[in-house]
mmCIF file of C-alpha atoms in Angstrom:
data_model
loop_
_atom_site.group_PDB
_atom_site.id
_atom_site.type_symbol
_atom_site.label_atom_id
_atom_site.label_comp_id
_atom_site.label_asym_id
_atom_site.label_seq_id
_atom_site.Cartn_x
_atom_site.Cartn_y
_atom_site.Cartn_z
ATOM 1 C CA UNK A 157 64.054 132.750 104.730
ATOM 2 C CA UNK A 158 67.769 132.533 104.018
ATOM 3 C CA UNK A 159 68.450 131.479 107.606
ATOM 4 C CA UNK A 160 65.769 128.794 107.338
ATOM 5 C CA UNK A 161 67.282 127.542 104.085
ATOM 6 C CA UNK A 162 70.747 127.359 105.618
ATOM 7 C CA UNK A 163 69.435 125.719 108.788
ATOM 8 C CA UNK A 164 67.640 122.995 106.856
ATOM 9 C CA UNK A 165 70.672 122.498 104.598
ATOM 10 C CA UNK A 166 72.881 122.084 107.660
ATOM 11 C CA UNK A 167 70.945 118.948 108.603
ATOM 12 C CA UNK A 168 72.561 117.353 105.572
ATOM 13 C CA UNK A 169 75.965 118.685 106.557
ATOM 14 C CA UNK A 170 75.621 117.154 110.009
ATOM 15 C CA UNK A 171 74.692 113.838 108.436
ATOM 16 C CA UNK A 172 77.851 113.940 106.300
ATOM 17 C CA UNK A 173 79.930 114.412 109.443
ATOM 18 C CA UNK A 174 78.265 111.440 111.095
ATOM 19 C CA UNK A 175 78.516 108.943 108.249
ATOM 20 C CA UNK A 176 82.041 109.903 107.146
ATOM 21 C CA UNK A 177 83.339 110.540 110.640
ATOM 22 C CA UNK A 178 84.195 113.990 111.964
ATOM 23 C CA UNK A 179 87.853 113.915 110.926
ATOM 24 C CA UNK A 180 87.277 112.816 107.342
ATOM 25 C CA UNK A 181 84.517 115.418 106.976
ATOM 26 C CA UNK A 182 86.910 118.083 108.222
ATOM 27 C CA UNK A 183 89.633 116.995 105.806
ATOM 28 C CA UNK A 184 87.215 117.641 102.939
ATOM 29 C CA UNK A 185 87.140 121.298 104.006
ATOM 30 C CA UNK A 186 90.785 121.553 103.016
ATOM 31 C CA UNK A 187 90.119 120.374 99.476
ATOM 32 C CA UNK A 188 87.235 122.824 99.098
ATOM 33 C CA UNK A 189 89.397 125.709 100.316
ATOM 34 C CA UNK A 190 92.050 124.884 97.736
ATOM 35 C CA UNK A 191 89.328 124.849 95.082
ATOM 36 C CA UNK A 192 88.047 128.213 96.330
ATOM 37 C CA UNK A 193 91.480 129.772 96.055
ATOM 38 C CA UNK A 194 91.838 128.231 92.610
ATOM 39 C CA UNK A 195 88.564 129.858 91.562
ATOM 40 C CA UNK A 196 89.836 133.221 92.791
ATOM 41 C CA UNK A 197 93.068 132.793 90.846
ATOM 42 C CA UNK A 198 91.026 131.889 87.760
ATOM 43 C CA UNK A 199 89.092 135.142 88.080
ATOM 44 C CA UNK A 200 85.758 133.719 89.239
ATOM 45 C CA UNK A 201 85.023 135.562 92.508
ATOM 46 C CA UNK A 202 81.424 134.343 92.701
ATOM 47 C CA UNK A 203 82.477 130.700 92.640
ATOM 48 C CA UNK A 204 85.251 131.417 95.126
ATOM 49 C CA UNK A 205 82.829 133.100 97.533
ATOM 50 C CA UNK A 206 80.354 130.247 97.236
ATOM 51 C CA UNK A 207 83.021 127.643 97.956
ATOM 52 C CA UNK A 208 84.314 129.581 100.953
ATOM 53 C CA UNK A 209 81.043 130.758 102.484
ATOM 54 C CA UNK A 210 78.559 128.008 101.667
ATOM 55 C CA UNK A 211 80.636 124.861 101.310
ATOM 56 C CA UNK A 212 83.810 125.143 103.418
ATOM 57 C CA UNK A 213 82.487 127.329 106.238
ATOM 58 C CA UNK A 214 78.747 127.044 105.720
ATOM 59 C CA UNK A 215 75.995 124.437 106.054
ATOM 60 C CA UNK A 216 77.541 121.890 103.700
ATOM 61 C CA UNK A 217 80.935 121.076 105.214
ATOM 62 C CA UNK A 218 81.503 123.859 107.757
ATOM 63 C CA UNK A 219 83.342 122.444 110.802
ATOM 64 C CA UNK A 220 80.573 123.700 113.093
ATOM 65 C CA UNK A 221 78.112 121.684 111.009
ATOM 66 C CA UNK A 222 79.789 118.544 109.639
ATOM 67 C CA UNK A 223 82.603 118.091 112.169
ATOM 68 C CA UNK A 224 80.300 119.073 115.031
ATOM 69 C CA UNK A 225 77.672 116.645 113.801
ATOM 70 C CA UNK A 226 80.247 113.875 113.626
ATOM 71 C CA UNK A 227 81.464 114.619 117.150
ATOM 72 C CA UNK A 228 77.941 114.476 118.573
ATOM 73 C CA UNK A 229 77.094 111.323 116.637
ATOM 74 C CA UNK A 230 80.182 109.580 118.056
ATOM 75 C CA UNK A 231 79.293 110.679 121.589
ATOM 76 C CA UNK A 232 75.754 109.387 121.164
ATOM 77 C CA UNK A 233 76.923 106.122 119.595
ATOM 78 C CA UNK A 234 79.223 105.484 122.559
ATOM 79 C CA UNK A 235 76.416 106.171 125.009
ATOM 80 C CA UNK A 236 74.222 103.634 123.213
ATOM 81 C CA UNK A 237 77.027 101.067 123.194
ATOM 82 C CA UNK A 238 77.553 101.139 119.425
ATOM 83 C CA UNK A 239 81.066 102.597 119.726
ATOM 84 C CA UNK A 240 83.824 101.917 122.225
ATOM 85 C CA UNK A 241 84.495 105.549 123.087
ATOM 86 C CA UNK A 242 82.786 108.865 122.440
ATOM 87 C CA UNK A 243 86.149 110.422 121.679
ATOM 88 C CA UNK A 244 86.433 108.416 118.460
ATOM 89 C CA UNK A 245 86.100 111.120 115.801
ATOM 90 C CA UNK A 246 87.982 109.096 113.214
ATOM 91 C CA UNK A 247 85.630 106.207 112.532
ATOM 92 C CA UNK A 248 83.037 106.669 109.765
ATOM 93 C CA UNK A 249 79.797 105.873 111.571
ATOM 94 C CA UNK A 250 77.987 104.729 108.430
ATOM 95 C CA UNK A 251 79.334 101.256 109.210
ATOM 96 C CA UNK A 252 77.083 101.110 112.284
ATOM 97 C CA UNK A 253 73.978 101.237 110.122
ATOM 98 C CA UNK A 254 72.119 103.086 112.885
ATOM 99 C CA UNK A 255 69.530 105.629 111.786
ATOM 100 C CA UNK A 256 69.447 107.226 115.244
ATOM 101 C CA UNK A 257 73.174 107.988 115.007
ATOM 102 C CA UNK A 258 72.621 109.659 111.639
ATOM 103 C CA UNK A 259 69.748 111.728 113.027
ATOM 104 C CA UNK A 260 71.848 112.942 115.956
ATOM 105 C CA UNK A 261 74.563 114.022 113.535
ATOM 106 C CA UNK A 262 72.016 115.873 111.419
ATOM 107 C CA UNK A 263 70.444 117.641 114.402
ATOM 108 C CA UNK A 264 73.803 118.746 115.762
ATOM 109 C CA UNK A 265 74.733 120.002 112.320
ATOM 110 C CA UNK A 266 71.750 122.336 112.512
ATOM 111 C CA UNK A 267 72.574 123.232 116.111
ATOM 112 C CA UNK A 268 76.130 124.142 115.157
ATOM 113 C CA UNK A 269 74.896 126.410 112.391
ATOM 114 C CA UNK A 270 72.424 128.113 114.741
ATOM 115 C CA UNK A 271 75.126 128.662 117.373
ATOM 116 C CA UNK A 272 77.505 130.134 114.807
ATOM 117 C CA UNK A 273 74.876 132.555 113.567
ATOM 118 C CA UNK A 274 74.017 133.601 117.122
ATOM 119 C CA UNK A 275 77.684 134.356 117.880
ATOM 120 C CA UNK A 276 77.860 136.787 114.950
ATOM 121 C CA UNK A 277 75.219 138.977 116.605
ATOM 122 C CA UNK A 278 77.257 139.547 119.775
ATOM 123 C CA UNK A 279 78.402 143.208 119.702
ATOM 124 C CA UNK A 280 82.092 143.631 118.798
ATOM 125 C CA UNK A 281 82.994 140.068 119.769
ATOM 126 C CA UNK A 282 80.918 138.525 117.008
ATOM 127 C CA UNK A 283 82.934 140.299 114.328
ATOM 128 C CA UNK A 284 86.282 139.912 116.097
ATOM 129 C CA UNK A 285 86.420 136.177 116.628
ATOM 130 C CA UNK A 286 86.079 133.000 114.603
ATOM 131 C CA UNK A 287 82.396 132.211 115.059
ATOM 132 C CA UNK A 288 82.760 128.860 113.292
ATOM 133 C CA UNK A 289 85.484 127.662 115.668
ATOM 134 C CA UNK A 290 83.603 128.884 118.733
ATOM 135 C CA UNK A 291 80.485 127.065 117.535
ATOM 136 C CA UNK A 292 82.537 123.857 117.216
ATOM 137 C CA UNK A 293 83.598 124.177 120.858
ATOM 138 C CA UNK A 294 80.118 125.013 122.152
ATOM 139 C CA UNK A 295 78.558 122.190 120.147
ATOM 140 C CA UNK A 296 81.120 119.819 121.650
ATOM 141 C CA UNK A 297 80.234 121.026 125.138
ATOM 142 C CA UNK A 298 76.538 120.384 124.474
ATOM 143 C CA UNK A 299 77.215 116.889 123.127
ATOM 144 C CA UNK A 300 79.321 116.010 126.183
ATOM 145 C CA UNK A 301 76.644 117.206 128.578
ATOM 146 C CA UNK A 302 73.968 115.393 126.582
ATOM 147 C CA UNK A 303 75.685 112.085 125.866
ATOM 148 C CA UNK A 304 78.703 111.847 128.148
ATOM 149 C CA UNK A 305 78.483 111.664 131.901
ATOM 150 C CA UNK A 306 76.747 114.784 133.248
ATOM 151 C CA UNK A 307 79.934 116.761 133.724
ATOM 152 C CA UNK A 308 82.485 118.479 131.519
ATOM 153 C CA UNK A 309 85.364 116.816 133.367
ATOM 154 C CA UNK A 310 84.170 113.239 133.525
ATOM 155 C CA UNK A 311 87.167 111.028 132.800
ATOM 156 C CA UNK A 312 89.441 109.403 135.330
ATOM 157 C CA UNK A 313 92.524 111.499 136.081
ATOM 158 C CA UNK A 314 96.024 110.046 135.656
ATOM 159 C CA UNK A 315 97.302 108.311 138.750
ATOM 160 C CA UNK A 316 100.085 110.850 139.209
ATOM 161 C CA UNK A 317 100.430 114.525 138.434
ATOM 162 C CA UNK A 318 98.127 117.484 138.754
ATOM 163 C CA UNK A 319 95.218 118.839 136.766
ATOM 164 C CA UNK A 320 97.251 119.156 133.556
ATOM 165 C CA UNK A 321 98.881 115.722 133.726
ATOM 166 C CA UNK A 322 98.463 113.315 130.810
ATOM 167 C CA UNK A 323 99.037 109.613 130.295
ATOM 168 C CA UNK A 324 98.323 107.066 127.573
ATOM 169 C CA UNK A 325 94.630 106.979 128.481
ATOM 170 C CA UNK A 326 94.242 110.723 128.963
ATOM 171 C CA UNK A 327 95.930 112.453 126.058
ATOM 172 C CA UNK A 328 95.517 113.901 122.585
ATOM 173 C CA UNK A 329 98.587 113.851 120.281
ATOM 174 C CA UNK A 330 101.423 112.416 122.319
ATOM 175 C CA UNK A 331 104.224 113.463 119.984
ATOM 176 C CA UNK A 332 103.351 117.163 120.223
ATOM 177 C CA UNK A 333 102.292 117.523 123.850
ATOM 178 C CA UNK A 334 105.587 118.763 125.350
ATOM 179 C CA UNK A 335 106.274 122.531 125.341
ATOM 180 C CA UNK A 336 109.432 121.963 123.312
ATOM 181 C CA UNK A 337 107.292 120.159 120.736
ATOM 182 C CA UNK A 338 104.165 122.292 120.411
ATOM 183 C CA UNK A 339 106.024 125.601 120.646
ATOM 184 C CA UNK A 340 108.542 124.713 117.942
ATOM 185 C CA UNK A 341 105.899 123.057 115.780
ATOM 186 C CA UNK A 342 103.518 125.976 116.295
ATOM 187 C CA UNK A 343 106.155 128.582 115.571
ATOM 188 C CA UNK A 344 107.358 126.953 112.373
ATOM 189 C CA UNK A 345 103.847 126.034 111.201
ATOM 190 C CA UNK A 346 102.860 129.640 111.860
ATOM 191 C CA UNK A 347 105.883 130.780 109.872
ATOM 192 C CA UNK A 348 104.925 128.495 106.994
ATOM 193 C CA UNK A 349 101.368 129.826 107.002
ATOM 194 C CA UNK A 350 102.438 133.438 107.415
ATOM 195 C CA UNK A 351 104.755 133.310 104.422
ATOM 196 C CA UNK A 352 102.241 131.878 101.988
ATOM 197 C CA UNK A 353 99.423 134.060 103.370
ATOM 198 C CA UNK A 354 101.358 137.304 102.931
ATOM 199 C CA UNK A 355 102.463 136.326 99.455
ATOM 200 C CA UNK A 356 98.923 135.358 98.462
ATOM 201 C CA UNK A 357 97.331 138.484 99.937
ATOM 202 C CA UNK A 358 99.785 140.848 98.261
ATOM 203 C CA UNK A 359 99.754 139.130 94.878
ATOM 204 C CA UNK A 360 96.035 138.317 94.785
ATOM 205 C CA UNK A 361 94.156 141.158 96.534
ATOM 206 C CA UNK A 362 90.767 139.571 95.785
ATOM 207 C CA UNK A 363 91.561 136.911 98.391
ATOM 208 C CA UNK A 364 92.050 139.593 101.045
ATOM 209 C CA UNK A 365 91.451 138.411 104.591
ATOM 210 C CA UNK A 366 90.956 134.817 103.436
ATOM 211 C CA UNK A 367 94.607 134.380 102.468
ATOM 212 C CA UNK A 368 95.290 132.338 105.603
ATOM 213 C CA UNK A 369 92.899 129.632 104.392
ATOM 214 C CA UNK A 370 95.466 128.146 101.986
ATOM 215 C CA UNK A 371 97.793 126.926 104.726
ATOM 216 C CA UNK A 372 94.803 126.083 106.914
ATOM 217 C CA UNK A 373 93.403 123.981 104.087
ATOM 218 C CA UNK A 374 96.652 122.077 103.692
ATOM 219 C CA UNK A 375 96.666 121.375 107.428
ATOM 220 C CA UNK A 376 93.052 120.220 107.266
ATOM 221 C CA UNK A 377 93.876 117.723 104.519
ATOM 222 C CA UNK A 378 96.639 116.201 106.649
ATOM 223 C CA UNK A 379 93.992 115.178 109.191
ATOM 224 C CA UNK A 380 92.925 112.526 106.679
ATOM 225 C CA UNK A 381 96.470 111.110 106.829
ATOM 226 C CA UNK A 382 96.268 111.099 110.628
ATOM 227 C CA UNK A 383 92.932 109.323 110.411
ATOM 228 C CA UNK A 384 94.474 106.610 108.254
ATOM 229 C CA UNK A 385 97.196 105.859 110.760
ATOM 230 C CA UNK A 386 99.906 108.320 109.790
ATOM 231 C CA UNK A 387 101.708 110.034 112.646
ATOM 232 C CA UNK A 388 101.106 113.463 111.169
ATOM 233 C CA UNK A 389 100.931 116.526 113.415
ATOM 234 C CA UNK A 390 97.742 118.471 114.069
ATOM 235 C CA UNK A 391 98.551 121.988 112.890
ATOM 236 C CA UNK A 392 95.422 123.654 111.509
ATOM 237 C CA UNK A 393 95.041 125.893 114.565
ATOM 238 C CA UNK A 394 98.672 126.961 114.216
ATOM 239 C CA UNK A 395 98.503 127.682 110.488
ATOM 240 C CA UNK A 396 95.125 129.402 110.747
ATOM 241 C CA UNK A 397 96.213 131.881 113.400
ATOM 242 C CA UNK A 398 99.780 132.273 112.135
ATOM 243 C CA UNK A 399 98.536 133.189 108.661
ATOM 244 C CA UNK A 400 95.773 135.411 110.019
ATOM 245 C CA UNK A 401 98.171 137.361 112.245
ATOM 246 C CA UNK A 402 100.646 137.910 109.418
ATOM 247 C CA UNK A 403 98.012 139.271 107.032
ATOM 248 C CA UNK A 404 96.383 141.378 109.755
ATOM 249 C CA UNK A 405 99.633 143.011 110.892
ATOM 250 C CA UNK A 406 101.236 143.377 107.463
ATOM 251 C CA UNK A 407 99.685 146.804 106.655
ATOM 252 C CA UNK A 408 100.620 148.133 110.099
ATOM 253 C CA UNK A 409 104.224 146.988 109.706
ATOM 254 C CA UNK A 410 104.295 148.461 106.190
ATOM 255 C CA UNK A 411 102.828 151.754 107.403
ATOM 256 C CA UNK A 412 99.822 151.553 105.088
ATOM 257 C CA UNK A 413 96.047 151.565 105.729
ATOM 258 C CA UNK A 414 95.402 148.310 103.866
ATOM 259 C CA UNK A 415 97.342 145.404 102.456
ATOM 260 C CA UNK A 416 96.373 146.486 98.922
ATOM 261 C CA UNK A 417 97.884 149.932 99.433
ATOM 262 C CA UNK A 418 100.935 148.416 101.089
ATOM 263 C CA UNK A 419 101.657 146.177 98.106
ATOM 264 C CA UNK A 420 104.697 143.952 98.201
ATOM 265 C CA UNK A 421 107.156 145.222 100.804
ATOM 266 C CA UNK A 422 109.979 142.781 101.654
ATOM 267 C CA UNK A 423 110.761 144.466 104.963
ATOM 268 C CA UNK A 424 107.145 144.390 106.078
ATOM 269 C CA UNK A 425 106.867 140.791 104.903
ATOM 270 C CA UNK A 426 109.749 139.745 107.153
ATOM 271 C CA UNK A 427 108.120 141.430 110.127
ATOM 272 C CA UNK A 428 104.736 139.900 109.322
ATOM 273 C CA UNK A 429 105.970 136.324 109.056
ATOM 274 C CA UNK A 430 107.824 136.643 112.360
ATOM 275 C CA UNK A 431 104.597 137.864 113.949
ATOM 276 C CA UNK A 432 102.856 134.886 112.371
ATOM 277 C CA UNK A 433 105.411 132.544 113.914
ATOM 278 C CA UNK A 434 104.776 133.980 117.376
ATOM 279 C CA UNK A 435 101.021 133.615 117.044
ATOM 280 C CA UNK A 436 101.432 130.099 115.654
ATOM 281 C CA UNK A 437 103.352 129.116 118.778
ATOM 282 C CA UNK A 438 100.735 130.765 120.991
ATOM 283 C CA UNK A 439 98.005 128.861 119.177
ATOM 284 C CA UNK A 440 99.876 125.602 119.689
ATOM 285 C CA UNK A 441 100.074 126.328 123.410
ATOM 286 C CA UNK A 442 96.370 127.203 123.582
ATOM 287 C CA UNK A 443 95.418 123.948 121.895
ATOM 288 C CA UNK A 444 97.518 121.841 124.247
ATOM 289 C CA UNK A 445 96.245 123.701 127.319
ATOM 290 C CA UNK A 446 92.640 123.133 126.305
ATOM 291 C CA UNK A 447 93.148 119.455 125.585
ATOM 292 C CA UNK A 448 94.710 118.913 128.996
ATOM 293 C CA UNK A 449 91.854 120.719 130.732
ATOM 294 C CA UNK A 450 88.885 119.364 128.785
ATOM 295 C CA UNK A 451 89.605 116.797 126.058
ATOM 296 C CA UNK A 452 91.844 114.536 128.135
ATOM 297 C CA UNK A 453 89.440 114.830 131.071
ATOM 298 C CA UNK A 454 86.349 113.755 129.179
ATOM 299 C CA UNK A 455 84.780 110.773 127.462
ATOM 300 C CA UNK A 456 83.669 112.734 124.391
ATOM 301 C CA UNK A 457 85.493 115.052 122.002
ATOM 302 C CA UNK A 458 85.682 118.809 122.551
ATOM 303 C CA UNK A 459 88.045 120.151 119.922
ATOM 304 C CA UNK A 460 91.339 121.740 121.101
ATOM 305 C CA UNK A 461 92.221 123.342 117.724
ATOM 306 C CA UNK A 462 88.797 124.992 117.536
ATOM 307 C CA UNK A 463 89.359 126.513 120.975
ATOM 308 C CA UNK A 464 92.802 127.762 119.957
ATOM 309 C CA UNK A 465 91.386 129.259 116.755
ATOM 310 C CA UNK A 466 88.578 131.299 118.285
ATOM 311 C CA UNK A 467 90.733 132.508 121.163
ATOM 312 C CA UNK A 468 93.671 133.166 118.835
ATOM 313 C CA UNK A 469 91.483 135.041 116.365
ATOM 314 C CA UNK A 470 90.203 137.349 119.097
ATOM 315 C CA UNK A 471 93.718 137.754 120.480
ATOM 316 C CA UNK A 472 94.946 138.884 117.059
ATOM 317 C CA UNK A 473 92.101 141.418 116.867
ATOM 318 C CA UNK A 474 92.831 142.807 120.329
ATOM 319 C CA UNK A 475 96.591 143.020 119.746
ATOM 320 C CA UNK A 476 96.001 144.747 116.421
ATOM 321 C CA UNK A 477 93.768 147.342 118.074
ATOM 322 C CA UNK A 478 96.349 147.986 120.782
ATOM 323 C CA UNK A 479 99.232 148.162 118.303
ATOM 324 C CA UNK A 480 97.255 150.438 115.994
ATOM 325 C CA UNK A 481 96.407 152.790 118.832
ATOM 326 C CA UNK A 482 100.032 152.923 119.933
ATOM 327 C CA UNK A 483 101.376 153.526 116.422
#
């Protein structure tokens, strides 16, 4: 019955993504994460868990629900001629006043939740990846096949260049698409996230493996600025994976079984934040690669950061297993 409750609730989450627009709905996740960390600091673990599990990453505002619903609603609206392009994840679709657009958002909210739950049942992989991020990608694939042209790669290629070429009509974030840009941005964003994640995890053990959500939440909030015309970078995939890697590797670098037993160790902290910087840069590269292969080649949105997050999460898990076995 709990699954049924969550599935029905996710219809509302998908609606929120449609009427607010996918990007604004995602930015709200950042505010909820900050509130969840605040609840943990205040000594209310039940409230913190509820905000993390049900609101930020669950059927209320979870990216696989609300953002995914907004993405699908935009794709559908473009197909029906209500919206200029299906890649418009910034416009709040409430202004269209179309009930069918709202219903598509709601249905894809439920679909995203169902996909995420299914991923968690995959042996080993389900517990060693980011099921929410993977569900965002898969939901985007479904919406493109359903409402875009019947192909994943359905946009006109740039006149010059190969498969990975971009131009003004086939691009994502132009000011962070060069290797010198996304690698430096990813490395430093990963460093930023790693530092605050290690500090939070060592000083507030109740946060544990969720310490990387603080920097991720800040990055999510900046998407609202981007949506309002600010030339802000897209960094939530970099901060998510950079912070995750730092917290995951910290005990290994400190020579302790867990981060609680390791405690605050300045030497281990230095090693951990450098590892976070590396993974942040890798995540930046993954996001740009995916956008060049799929986002820039399509007429609907399939999210590059979500791809980078689920791949990066699994990469961290695999590297940790290998490093642990070699230690």
